[in-house]
mmCIF file of C-alpha atoms in Angstrom:
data_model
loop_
_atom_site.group_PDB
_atom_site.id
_atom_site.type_symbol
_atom_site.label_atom_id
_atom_site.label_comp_id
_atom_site.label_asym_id
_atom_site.label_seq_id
_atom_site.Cartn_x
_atom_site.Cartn_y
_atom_site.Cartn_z
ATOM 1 C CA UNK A 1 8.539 25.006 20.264
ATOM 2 C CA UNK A 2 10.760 22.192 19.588
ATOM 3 C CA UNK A 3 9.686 18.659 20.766
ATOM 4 C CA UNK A 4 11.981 16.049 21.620
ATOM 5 C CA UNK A 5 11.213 12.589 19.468
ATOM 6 C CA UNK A 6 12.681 9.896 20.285
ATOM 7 C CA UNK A 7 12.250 6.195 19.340
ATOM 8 C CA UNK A 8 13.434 3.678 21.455
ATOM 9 C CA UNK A 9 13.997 0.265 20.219
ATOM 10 C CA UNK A 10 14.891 -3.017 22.633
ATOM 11 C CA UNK A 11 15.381 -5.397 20.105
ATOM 12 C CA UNK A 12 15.102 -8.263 22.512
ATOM 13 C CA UNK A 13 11.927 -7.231 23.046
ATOM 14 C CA UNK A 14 11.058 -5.953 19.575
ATOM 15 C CA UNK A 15 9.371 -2.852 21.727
ATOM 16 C CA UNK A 16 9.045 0.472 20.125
ATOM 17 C CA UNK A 17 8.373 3.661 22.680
ATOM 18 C CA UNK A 18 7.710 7.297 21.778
ATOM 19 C CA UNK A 19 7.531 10.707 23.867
ATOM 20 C CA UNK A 20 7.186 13.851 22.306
ATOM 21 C CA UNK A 21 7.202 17.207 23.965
ATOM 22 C CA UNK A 22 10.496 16.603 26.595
ATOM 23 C CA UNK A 23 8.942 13.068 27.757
ATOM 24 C CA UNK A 24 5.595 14.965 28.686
ATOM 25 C CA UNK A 25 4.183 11.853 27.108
ATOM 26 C CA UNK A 26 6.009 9.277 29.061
ATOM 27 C CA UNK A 27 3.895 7.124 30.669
ATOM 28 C CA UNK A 28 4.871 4.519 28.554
ATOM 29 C CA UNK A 29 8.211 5.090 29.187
ATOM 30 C CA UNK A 30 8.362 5.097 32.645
ATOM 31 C CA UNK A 31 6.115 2.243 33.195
ATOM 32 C CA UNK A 32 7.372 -0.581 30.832
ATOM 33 C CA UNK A 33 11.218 0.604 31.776
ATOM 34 C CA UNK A 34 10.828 1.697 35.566
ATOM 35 C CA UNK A 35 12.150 5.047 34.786
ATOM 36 C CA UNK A 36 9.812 7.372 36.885
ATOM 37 C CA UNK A 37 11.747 11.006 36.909
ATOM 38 C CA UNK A 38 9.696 13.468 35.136
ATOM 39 C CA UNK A 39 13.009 15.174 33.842
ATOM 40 C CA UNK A 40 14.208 12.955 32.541
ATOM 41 C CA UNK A 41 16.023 14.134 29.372
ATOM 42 C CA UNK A 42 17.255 12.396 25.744
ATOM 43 C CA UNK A 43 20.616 11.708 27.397
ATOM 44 C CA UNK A 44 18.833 9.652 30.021
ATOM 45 C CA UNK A 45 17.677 7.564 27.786
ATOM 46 C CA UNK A 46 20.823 7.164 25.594
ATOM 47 C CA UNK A 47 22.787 6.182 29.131
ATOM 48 C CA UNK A 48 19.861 3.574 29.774
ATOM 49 C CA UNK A 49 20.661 1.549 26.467
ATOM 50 C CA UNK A 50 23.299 0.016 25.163
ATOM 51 C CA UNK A 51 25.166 0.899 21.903
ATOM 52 C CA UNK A 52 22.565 -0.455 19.332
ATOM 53 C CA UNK A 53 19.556 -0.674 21.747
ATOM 54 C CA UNK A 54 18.333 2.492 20.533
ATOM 55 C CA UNK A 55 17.016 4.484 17.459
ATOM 56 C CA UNK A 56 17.003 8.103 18.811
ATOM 57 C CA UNK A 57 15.471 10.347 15.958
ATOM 58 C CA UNK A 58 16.383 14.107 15.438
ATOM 59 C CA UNK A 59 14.759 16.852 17.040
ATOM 60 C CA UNK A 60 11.115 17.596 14.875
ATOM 61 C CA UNK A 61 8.395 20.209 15.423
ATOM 62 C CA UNK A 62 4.991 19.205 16.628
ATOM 63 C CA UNK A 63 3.856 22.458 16.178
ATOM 64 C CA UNK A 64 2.288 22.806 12.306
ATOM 65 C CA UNK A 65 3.999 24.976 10.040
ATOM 66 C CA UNK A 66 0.542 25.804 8.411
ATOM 67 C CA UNK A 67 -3.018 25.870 9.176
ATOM 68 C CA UNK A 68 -5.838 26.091 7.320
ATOM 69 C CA UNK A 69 -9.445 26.039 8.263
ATOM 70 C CA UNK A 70 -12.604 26.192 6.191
ATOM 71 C CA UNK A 71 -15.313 26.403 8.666
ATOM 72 C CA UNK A 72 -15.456 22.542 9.699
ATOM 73 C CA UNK A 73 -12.260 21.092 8.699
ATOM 74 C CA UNK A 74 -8.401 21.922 9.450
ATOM 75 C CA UNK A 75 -5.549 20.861 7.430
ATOM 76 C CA UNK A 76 -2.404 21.315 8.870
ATOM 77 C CA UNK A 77 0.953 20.805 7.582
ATOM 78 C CA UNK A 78 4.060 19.288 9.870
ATOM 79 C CA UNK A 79 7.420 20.577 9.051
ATOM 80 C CA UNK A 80 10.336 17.890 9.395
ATOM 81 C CA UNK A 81 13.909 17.647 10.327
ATOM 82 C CA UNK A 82 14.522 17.128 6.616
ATOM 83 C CA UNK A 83 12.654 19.958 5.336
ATOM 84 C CA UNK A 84 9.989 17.938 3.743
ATOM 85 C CA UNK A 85 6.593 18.170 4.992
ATOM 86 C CA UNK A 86 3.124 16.125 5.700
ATOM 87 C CA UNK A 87 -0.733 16.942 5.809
ATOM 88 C CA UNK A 88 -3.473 15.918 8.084
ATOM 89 C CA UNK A 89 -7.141 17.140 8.440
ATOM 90 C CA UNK A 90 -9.643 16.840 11.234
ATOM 91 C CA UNK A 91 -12.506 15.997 10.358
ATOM 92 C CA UNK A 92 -15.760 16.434 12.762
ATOM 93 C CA UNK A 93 -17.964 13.365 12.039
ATOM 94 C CA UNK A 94 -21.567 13.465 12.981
ATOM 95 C CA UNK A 95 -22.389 10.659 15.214
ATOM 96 C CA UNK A 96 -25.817 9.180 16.797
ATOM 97 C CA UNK A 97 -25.085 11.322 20.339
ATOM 98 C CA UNK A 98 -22.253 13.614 19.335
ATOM 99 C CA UNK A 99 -20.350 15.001 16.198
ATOM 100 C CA UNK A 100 -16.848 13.023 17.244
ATOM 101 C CA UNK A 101 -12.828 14.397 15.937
ATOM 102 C CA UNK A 102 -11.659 12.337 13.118
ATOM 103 C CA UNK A 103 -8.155 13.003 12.769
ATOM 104 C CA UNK A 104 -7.011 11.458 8.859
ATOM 105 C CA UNK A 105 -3.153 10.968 9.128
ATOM 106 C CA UNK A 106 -0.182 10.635 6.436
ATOM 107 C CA UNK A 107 1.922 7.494 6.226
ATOM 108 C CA UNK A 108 4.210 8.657 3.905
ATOM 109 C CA UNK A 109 5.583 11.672 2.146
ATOM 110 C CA UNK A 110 4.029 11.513 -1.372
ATOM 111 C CA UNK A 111 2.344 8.285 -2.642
ATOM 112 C CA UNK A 112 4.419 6.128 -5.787
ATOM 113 C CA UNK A 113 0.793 4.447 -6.287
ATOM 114 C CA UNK A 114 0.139 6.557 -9.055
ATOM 115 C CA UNK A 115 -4.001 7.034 -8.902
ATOM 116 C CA UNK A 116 -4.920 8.934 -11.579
ATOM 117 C CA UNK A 117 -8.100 10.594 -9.611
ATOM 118 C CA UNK A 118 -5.723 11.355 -6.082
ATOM 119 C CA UNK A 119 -3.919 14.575 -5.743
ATOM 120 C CA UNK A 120 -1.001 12.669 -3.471
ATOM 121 C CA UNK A 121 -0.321 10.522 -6.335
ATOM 122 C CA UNK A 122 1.208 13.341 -8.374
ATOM 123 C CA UNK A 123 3.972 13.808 -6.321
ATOM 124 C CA UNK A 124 5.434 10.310 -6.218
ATOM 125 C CA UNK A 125 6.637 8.862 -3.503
ATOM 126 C CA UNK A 126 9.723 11.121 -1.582
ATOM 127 C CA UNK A 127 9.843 8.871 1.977
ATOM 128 C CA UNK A 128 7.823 6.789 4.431
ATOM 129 C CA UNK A 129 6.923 8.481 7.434
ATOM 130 C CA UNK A 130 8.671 6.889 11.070
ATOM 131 C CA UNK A 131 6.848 6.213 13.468
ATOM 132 C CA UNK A 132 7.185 9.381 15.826
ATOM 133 C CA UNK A 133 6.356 11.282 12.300
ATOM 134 C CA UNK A 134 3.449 9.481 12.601
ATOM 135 C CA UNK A 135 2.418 10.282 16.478
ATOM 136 C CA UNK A 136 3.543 13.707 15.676
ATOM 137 C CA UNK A 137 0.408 14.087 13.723
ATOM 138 C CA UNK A 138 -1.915 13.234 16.604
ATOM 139 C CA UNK A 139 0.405 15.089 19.040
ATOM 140 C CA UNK A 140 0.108 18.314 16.532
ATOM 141 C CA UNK A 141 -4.288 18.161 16.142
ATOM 142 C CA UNK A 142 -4.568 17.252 20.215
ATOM 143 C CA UNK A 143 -2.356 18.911 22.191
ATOM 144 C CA UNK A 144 -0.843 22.226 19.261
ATOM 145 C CA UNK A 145 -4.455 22.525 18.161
ATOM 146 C CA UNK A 146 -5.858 21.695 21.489
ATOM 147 C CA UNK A 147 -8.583 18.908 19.445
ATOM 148 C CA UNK A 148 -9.783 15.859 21.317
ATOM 149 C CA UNK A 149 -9.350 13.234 18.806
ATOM 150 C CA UNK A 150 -11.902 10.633 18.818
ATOM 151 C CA UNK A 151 -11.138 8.586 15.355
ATOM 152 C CA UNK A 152 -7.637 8.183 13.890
ATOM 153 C CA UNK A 153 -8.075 6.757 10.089
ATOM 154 C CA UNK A 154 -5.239 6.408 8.142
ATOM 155 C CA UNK A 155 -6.000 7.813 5.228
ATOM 156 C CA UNK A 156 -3.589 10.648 4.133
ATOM 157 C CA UNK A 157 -1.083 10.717 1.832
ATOM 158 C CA UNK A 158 0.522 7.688 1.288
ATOM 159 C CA UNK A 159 -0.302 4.335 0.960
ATOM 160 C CA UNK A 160 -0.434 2.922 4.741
ATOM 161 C CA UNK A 161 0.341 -1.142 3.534
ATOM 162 C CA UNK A 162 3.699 0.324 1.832
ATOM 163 C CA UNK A 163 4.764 1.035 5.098
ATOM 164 C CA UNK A 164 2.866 -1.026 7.079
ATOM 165 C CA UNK A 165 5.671 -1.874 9.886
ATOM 166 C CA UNK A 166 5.327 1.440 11.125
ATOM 167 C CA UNK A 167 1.981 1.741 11.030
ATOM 168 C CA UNK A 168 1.383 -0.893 13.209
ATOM 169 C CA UNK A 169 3.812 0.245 15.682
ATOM 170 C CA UNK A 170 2.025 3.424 15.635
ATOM 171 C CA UNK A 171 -1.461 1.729 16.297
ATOM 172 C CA UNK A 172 0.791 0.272 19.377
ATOM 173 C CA UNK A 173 1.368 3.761 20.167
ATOM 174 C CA UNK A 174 -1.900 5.328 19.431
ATOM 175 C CA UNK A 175 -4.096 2.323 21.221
ATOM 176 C CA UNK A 176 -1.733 2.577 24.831
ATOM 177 C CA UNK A 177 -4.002 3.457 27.683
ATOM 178 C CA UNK A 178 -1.043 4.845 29.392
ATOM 179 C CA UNK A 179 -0.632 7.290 26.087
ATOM 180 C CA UNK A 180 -3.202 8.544 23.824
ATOM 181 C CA UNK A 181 -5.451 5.916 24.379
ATOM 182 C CA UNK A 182 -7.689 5.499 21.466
ATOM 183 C CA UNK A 183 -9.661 2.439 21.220
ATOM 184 C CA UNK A 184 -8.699 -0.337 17.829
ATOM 185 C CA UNK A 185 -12.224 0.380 16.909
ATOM 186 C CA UNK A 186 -11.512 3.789 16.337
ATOM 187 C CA UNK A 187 -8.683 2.955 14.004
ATOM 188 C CA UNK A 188 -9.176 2.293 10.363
ATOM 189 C CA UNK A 189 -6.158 1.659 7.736
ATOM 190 C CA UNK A 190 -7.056 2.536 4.176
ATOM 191 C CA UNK A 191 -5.368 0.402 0.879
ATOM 192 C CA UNK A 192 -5.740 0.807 -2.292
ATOM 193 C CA UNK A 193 -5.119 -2.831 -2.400
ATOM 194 C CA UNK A 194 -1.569 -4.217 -1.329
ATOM 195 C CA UNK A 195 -2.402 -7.589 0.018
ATOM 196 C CA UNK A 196 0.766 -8.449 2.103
ATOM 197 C CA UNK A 197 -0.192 -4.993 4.184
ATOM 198 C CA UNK A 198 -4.089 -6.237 4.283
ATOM 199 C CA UNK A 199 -2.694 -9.949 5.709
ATOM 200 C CA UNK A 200 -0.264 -8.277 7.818
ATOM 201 C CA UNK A 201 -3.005 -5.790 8.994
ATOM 202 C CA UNK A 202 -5.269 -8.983 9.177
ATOM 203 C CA UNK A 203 -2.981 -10.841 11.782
ATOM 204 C CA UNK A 204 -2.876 -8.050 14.262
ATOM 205 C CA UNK A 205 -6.630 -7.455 14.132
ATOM 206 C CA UNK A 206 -6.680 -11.523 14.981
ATOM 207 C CA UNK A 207 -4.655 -10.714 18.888
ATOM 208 C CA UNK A 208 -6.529 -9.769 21.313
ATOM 209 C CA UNK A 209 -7.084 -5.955 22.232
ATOM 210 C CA UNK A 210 -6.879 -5.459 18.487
ATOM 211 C CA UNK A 211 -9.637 -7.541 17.124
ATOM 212 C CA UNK A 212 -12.109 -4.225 16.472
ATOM 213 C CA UNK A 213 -9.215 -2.701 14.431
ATOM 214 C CA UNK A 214 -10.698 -1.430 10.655
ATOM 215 C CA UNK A 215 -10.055 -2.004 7.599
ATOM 216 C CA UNK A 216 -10.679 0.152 4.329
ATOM 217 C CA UNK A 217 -10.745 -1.167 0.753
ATOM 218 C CA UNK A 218 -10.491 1.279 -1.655
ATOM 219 C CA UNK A 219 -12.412 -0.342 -4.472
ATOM 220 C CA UNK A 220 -12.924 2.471 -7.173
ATOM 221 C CA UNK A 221 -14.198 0.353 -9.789
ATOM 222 C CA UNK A 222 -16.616 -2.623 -10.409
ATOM 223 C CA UNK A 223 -14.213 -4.514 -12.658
ATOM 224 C CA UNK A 224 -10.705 -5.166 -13.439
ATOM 225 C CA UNK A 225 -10.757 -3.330 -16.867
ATOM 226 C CA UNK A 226 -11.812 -0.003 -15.277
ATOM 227 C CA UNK A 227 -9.989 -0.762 -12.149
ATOM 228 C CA UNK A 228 -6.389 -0.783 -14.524
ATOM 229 C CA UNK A 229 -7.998 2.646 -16.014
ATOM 230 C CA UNK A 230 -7.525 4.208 -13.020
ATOM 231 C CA UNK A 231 -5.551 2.574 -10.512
ATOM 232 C CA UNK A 232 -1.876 0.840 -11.854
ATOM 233 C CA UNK A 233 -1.576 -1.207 -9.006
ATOM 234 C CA UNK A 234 -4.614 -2.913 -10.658
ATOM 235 C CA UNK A 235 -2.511 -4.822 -13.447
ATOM 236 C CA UNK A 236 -1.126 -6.544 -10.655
ATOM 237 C CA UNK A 237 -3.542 -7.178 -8.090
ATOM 238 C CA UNK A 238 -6.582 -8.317 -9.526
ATOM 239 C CA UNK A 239 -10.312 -7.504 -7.634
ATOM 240 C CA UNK A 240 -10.357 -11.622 -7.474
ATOM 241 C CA UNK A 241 -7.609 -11.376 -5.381
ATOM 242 C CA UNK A 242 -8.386 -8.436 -3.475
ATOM 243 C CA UNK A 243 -11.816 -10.000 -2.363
ATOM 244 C CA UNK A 244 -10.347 -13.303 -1.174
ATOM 245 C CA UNK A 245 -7.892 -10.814 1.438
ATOM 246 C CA UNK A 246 -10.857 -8.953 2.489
ATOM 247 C CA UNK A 247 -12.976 -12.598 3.304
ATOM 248 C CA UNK A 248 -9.789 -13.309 5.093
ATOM 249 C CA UNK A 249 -9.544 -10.299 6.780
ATOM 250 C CA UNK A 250 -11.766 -10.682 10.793
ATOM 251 C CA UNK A 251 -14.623 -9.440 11.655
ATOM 252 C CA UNK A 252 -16.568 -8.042 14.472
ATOM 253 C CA UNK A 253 -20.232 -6.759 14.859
ATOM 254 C CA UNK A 254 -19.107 -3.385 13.816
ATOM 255 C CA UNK A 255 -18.105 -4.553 10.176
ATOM 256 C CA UNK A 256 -13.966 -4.727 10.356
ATOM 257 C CA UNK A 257 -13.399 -4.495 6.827
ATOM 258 C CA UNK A 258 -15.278 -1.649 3.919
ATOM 259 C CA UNK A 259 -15.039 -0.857 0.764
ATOM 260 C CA UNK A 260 -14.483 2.734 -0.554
ATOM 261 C CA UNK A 261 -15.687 3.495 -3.815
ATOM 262 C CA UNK A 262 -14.426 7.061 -5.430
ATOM 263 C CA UNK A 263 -17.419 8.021 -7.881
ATOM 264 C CA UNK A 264 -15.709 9.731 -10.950
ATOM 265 C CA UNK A 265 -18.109 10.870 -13.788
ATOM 266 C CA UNK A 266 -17.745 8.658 -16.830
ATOM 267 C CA UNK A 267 -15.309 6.494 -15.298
ATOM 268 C CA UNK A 268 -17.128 4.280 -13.174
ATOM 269 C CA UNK A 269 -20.473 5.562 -12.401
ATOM 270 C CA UNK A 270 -22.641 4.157 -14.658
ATOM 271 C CA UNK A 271 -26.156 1.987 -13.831
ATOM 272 C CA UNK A 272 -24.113 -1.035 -15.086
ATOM 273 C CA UNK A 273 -21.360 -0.491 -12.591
ATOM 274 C CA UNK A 274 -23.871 -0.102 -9.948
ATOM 275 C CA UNK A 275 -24.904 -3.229 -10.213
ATOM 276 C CA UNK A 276 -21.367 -4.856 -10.523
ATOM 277 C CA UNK A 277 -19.776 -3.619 -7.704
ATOM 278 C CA UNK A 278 -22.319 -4.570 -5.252
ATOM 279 C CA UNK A 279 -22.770 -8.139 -6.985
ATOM 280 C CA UNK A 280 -18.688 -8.374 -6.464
ATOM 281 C CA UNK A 281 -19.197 -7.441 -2.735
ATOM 282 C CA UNK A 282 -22.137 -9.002 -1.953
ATOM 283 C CA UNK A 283 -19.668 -12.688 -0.688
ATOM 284 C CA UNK A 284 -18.121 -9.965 1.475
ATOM 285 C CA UNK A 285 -21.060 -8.317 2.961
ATOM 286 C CA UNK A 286 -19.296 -5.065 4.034
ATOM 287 C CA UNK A 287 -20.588 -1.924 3.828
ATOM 288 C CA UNK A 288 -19.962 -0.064 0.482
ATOM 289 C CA UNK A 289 -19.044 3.937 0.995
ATOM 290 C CA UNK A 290 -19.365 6.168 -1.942
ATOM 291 C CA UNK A 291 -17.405 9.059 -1.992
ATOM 292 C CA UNK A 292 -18.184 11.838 -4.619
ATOM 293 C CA UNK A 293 -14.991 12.750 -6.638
ATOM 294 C CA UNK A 294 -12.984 15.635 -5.759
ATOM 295 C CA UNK A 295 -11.107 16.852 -8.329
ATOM 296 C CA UNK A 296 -7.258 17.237 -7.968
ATOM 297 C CA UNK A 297 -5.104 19.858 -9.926
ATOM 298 C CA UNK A 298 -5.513 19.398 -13.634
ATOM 299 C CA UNK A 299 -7.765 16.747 -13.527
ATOM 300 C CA UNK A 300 -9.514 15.618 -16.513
ATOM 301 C CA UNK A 301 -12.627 14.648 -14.548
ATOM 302 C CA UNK A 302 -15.261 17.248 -12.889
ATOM 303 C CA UNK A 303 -17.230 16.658 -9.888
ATOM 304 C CA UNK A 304 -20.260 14.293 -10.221
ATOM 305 C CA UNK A 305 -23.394 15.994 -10.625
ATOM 306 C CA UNK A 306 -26.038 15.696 -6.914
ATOM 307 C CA UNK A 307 -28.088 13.695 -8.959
ATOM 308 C CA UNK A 308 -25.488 10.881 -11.135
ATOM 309 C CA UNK A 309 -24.539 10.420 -6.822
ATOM 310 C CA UNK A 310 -28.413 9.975 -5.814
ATOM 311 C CA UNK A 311 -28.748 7.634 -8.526
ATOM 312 C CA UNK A 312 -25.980 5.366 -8.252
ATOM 313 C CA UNK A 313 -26.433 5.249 -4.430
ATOM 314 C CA UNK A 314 -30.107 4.453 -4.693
ATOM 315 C CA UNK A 315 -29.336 1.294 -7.768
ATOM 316 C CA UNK A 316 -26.827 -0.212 -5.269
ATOM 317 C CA UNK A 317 -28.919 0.436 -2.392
ATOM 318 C CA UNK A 318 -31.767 -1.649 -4.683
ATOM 319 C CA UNK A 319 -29.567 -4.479 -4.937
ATOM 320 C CA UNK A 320 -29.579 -5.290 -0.649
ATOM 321 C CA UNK A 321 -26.074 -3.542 -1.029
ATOM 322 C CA UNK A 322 -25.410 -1.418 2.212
ATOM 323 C CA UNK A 323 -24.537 1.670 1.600
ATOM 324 C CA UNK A 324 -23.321 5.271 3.234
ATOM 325 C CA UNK A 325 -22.490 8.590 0.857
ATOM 326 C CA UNK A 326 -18.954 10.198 2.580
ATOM 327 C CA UNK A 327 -19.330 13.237 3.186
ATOM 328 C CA UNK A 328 -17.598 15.866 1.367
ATOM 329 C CA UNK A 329 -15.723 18.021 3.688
ATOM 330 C CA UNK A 330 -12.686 20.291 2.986
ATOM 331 C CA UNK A 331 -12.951 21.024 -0.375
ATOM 332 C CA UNK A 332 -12.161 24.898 0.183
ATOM 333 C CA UNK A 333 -9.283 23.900 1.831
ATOM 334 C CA UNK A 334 -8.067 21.260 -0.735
ATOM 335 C CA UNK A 335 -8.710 18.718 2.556
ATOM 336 C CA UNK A 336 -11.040 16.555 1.148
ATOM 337 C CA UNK A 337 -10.661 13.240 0.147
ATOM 338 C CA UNK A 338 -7.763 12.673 -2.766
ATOM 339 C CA UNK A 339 -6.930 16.314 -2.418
ATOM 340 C CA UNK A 340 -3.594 16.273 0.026
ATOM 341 C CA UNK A 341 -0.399 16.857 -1.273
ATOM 342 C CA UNK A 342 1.799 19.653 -2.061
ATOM 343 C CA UNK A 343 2.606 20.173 -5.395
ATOM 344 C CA UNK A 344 5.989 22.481 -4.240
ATOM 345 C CA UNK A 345 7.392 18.902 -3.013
ATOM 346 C CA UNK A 346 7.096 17.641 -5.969
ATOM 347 C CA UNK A 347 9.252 19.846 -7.640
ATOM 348 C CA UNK A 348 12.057 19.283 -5.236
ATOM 349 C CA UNK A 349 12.003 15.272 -5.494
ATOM 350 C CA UNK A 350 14.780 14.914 -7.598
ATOM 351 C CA UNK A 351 16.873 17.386 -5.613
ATOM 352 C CA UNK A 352 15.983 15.276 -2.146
ATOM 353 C CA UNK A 353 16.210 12.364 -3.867
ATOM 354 C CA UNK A 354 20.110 13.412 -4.598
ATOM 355 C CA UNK A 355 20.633 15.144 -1.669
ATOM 356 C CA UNK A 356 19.592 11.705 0.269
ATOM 357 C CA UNK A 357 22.287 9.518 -2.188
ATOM 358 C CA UNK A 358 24.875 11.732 -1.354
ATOM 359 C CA UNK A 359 24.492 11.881 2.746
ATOM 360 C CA UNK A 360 24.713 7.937 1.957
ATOM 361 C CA UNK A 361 28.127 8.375 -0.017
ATOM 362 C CA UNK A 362 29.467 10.097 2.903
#
């Protein structure tokens, strides 16, 4: 099945709508521009604007091209008009009453962020994702799949503040009570550090109906020196830097800002850089997550040993540092964290890359 996407823009009201599956998911639609029929088709909506008032994408499948399950987690892949594709995983959380649906989504195709420890990073960067790419994902996991999703955290492939525009409009999207209705403080955006995104992120989580809206950190390293190691964007965006945007960034009595903290043996898991990282965050007072490394194709690191994790957790912990181990989920299906991306894309960058300069030409 083929669903209709379609992205309507009035730029005099800088509004962006979405309906997927023939205007199934309309609501928004038909309240905000009076347009109540049922039917009502993609020509409908291309008589109802002007030349210019609208962005009307090609046709794209919400149905995943591939599916793959390891007992608790699914990965699926979406298929686009282009050919290229994108990954998401649900994720069932544990909570205090009930295990809730954590649905990680893509924000791009690729990543150009180049983190040595992240599978995505390997493939470079091929495109953002639009917005409707972006609702496709939840569309896909609830209604294809047939998943209530309870969480949406942006965490996929891509980095969410190099595209943060449309991630925003997707929150718009994804929070509507008249659509899929998931509440800000179910939302979390992930960076590994782009500070523009974080203060753009920051001044939507100020308005109201947004101010429980998350933000994740991802930290990696206790310093700058091992922070440039590992993560490039670190030579230009120093932790100093990145602590002042997370002080900035608003709070609320659920946290509103984290810090993620990938622990890679010999890298950055030492007693020493125990100590250090929670010292750095302590001004902050977020909660610090540690997430055991999962190793990506050809890596030249190995997953940390149970008890290098225990011990790093429990030093930090020592320090009055909060702290919560992730999970590791979907490793059998190459789901887990720093593990999406498809290596077969990467191979055919160049050839999109051309392809795309010389659609352009014509």
């Amino acid at each position: 099945m083929q669903a209709v996407c379609v992205a309507l823009v009035r730029h005099e009201e800088n509004v962006r709508l979405h309906s997927f599956d023939s205007f199934a998911y309309s609501s928004i639609l038909y309240q905000m521009l009076g347009i109540q029929s049922k039917d009502a088709n993609i020509e409908t909506w291309r008589r109802f604007f002007r030349d210019g008032d609208a962005e009307i994408s090609p046709e794209t499948s919400v149905n995943p091209s591939k599916v793959v399950k390891d007992g608790m987690t699914t990965k699926f892949l979406l298929r686009m008009e282009d050919g290229l594709e994108t990954e998401s995983v649900i994720l069932p959380i544990e909570g205090y009453k009930k295990t809730r649906q954590t649905l990680c989504v893509s924000s791009q195709v690729g990543c150009a962020m180049g983190c040595e420890f992240c599978q995505t990073a390997q493939m470079g960067l091929l495109r953002n994702l639009s917005v409707a790419e972006i609702i496709a994902q939840w569309h896909a996991a609830r209604h294809a799949l047939g998943t209530p999703i309870d969480n949406i955290v942006f965490m996929g492939m891509g980095e969410p503040m190099e595209n943060i525009d449309v991630v925003i409009n997707a929150i718009h999207i994804l929070t509507d009570q008249n659509g899929p209705s998931i509440a800000p403080s179910r939302i979390c955006v992930s960076t590994v550090g782009r500070i523009e995104g974080i203060n753009q992120l920051a001044c939507l989580a100020r308005t109201n109906g947004y101010k429980r809206l998350s933000l994740a950190v991802s930290i990696n390293a206790s310093n700058d020196e091992v922070r440039k190691q590992i993560m490039p964007l670190a030579k230009s965006v120093s932790m100093e830097s990145l602590r002042e945007a997370m002080l900035d960034y608003p709070r609320h009595d659920c946290g509103g800002v984290m810090a993620e903290y990938v622990l890679i043996p010999g890298v950055n898991d030492s007693d020493e850089h125990a100590v250090e990282i929670c010292e750095f965050l302590r001004p902050i007072g977020c909660h610090l997550n540690v997430i055991p490394y999962n190793p990506r194709d050809n890596s030249p690191w190995g997953k940390p040993t149970e008890d290098s994790v225990r011990k790093f957790i429990s030093i930090a912990r020592s320090t009055g540092q909060f702290v919560r181990r992730r999970i590791t989920l979907g490793q059998e299906a190459m789901a887990a964290c720093g593990q999406l991306g498809n290596p077969a894309l990467k191979k055919k960058r160049g050839q999109y890359k051309l392809t795309m300069s010389l659609n352009k030409k014509d």
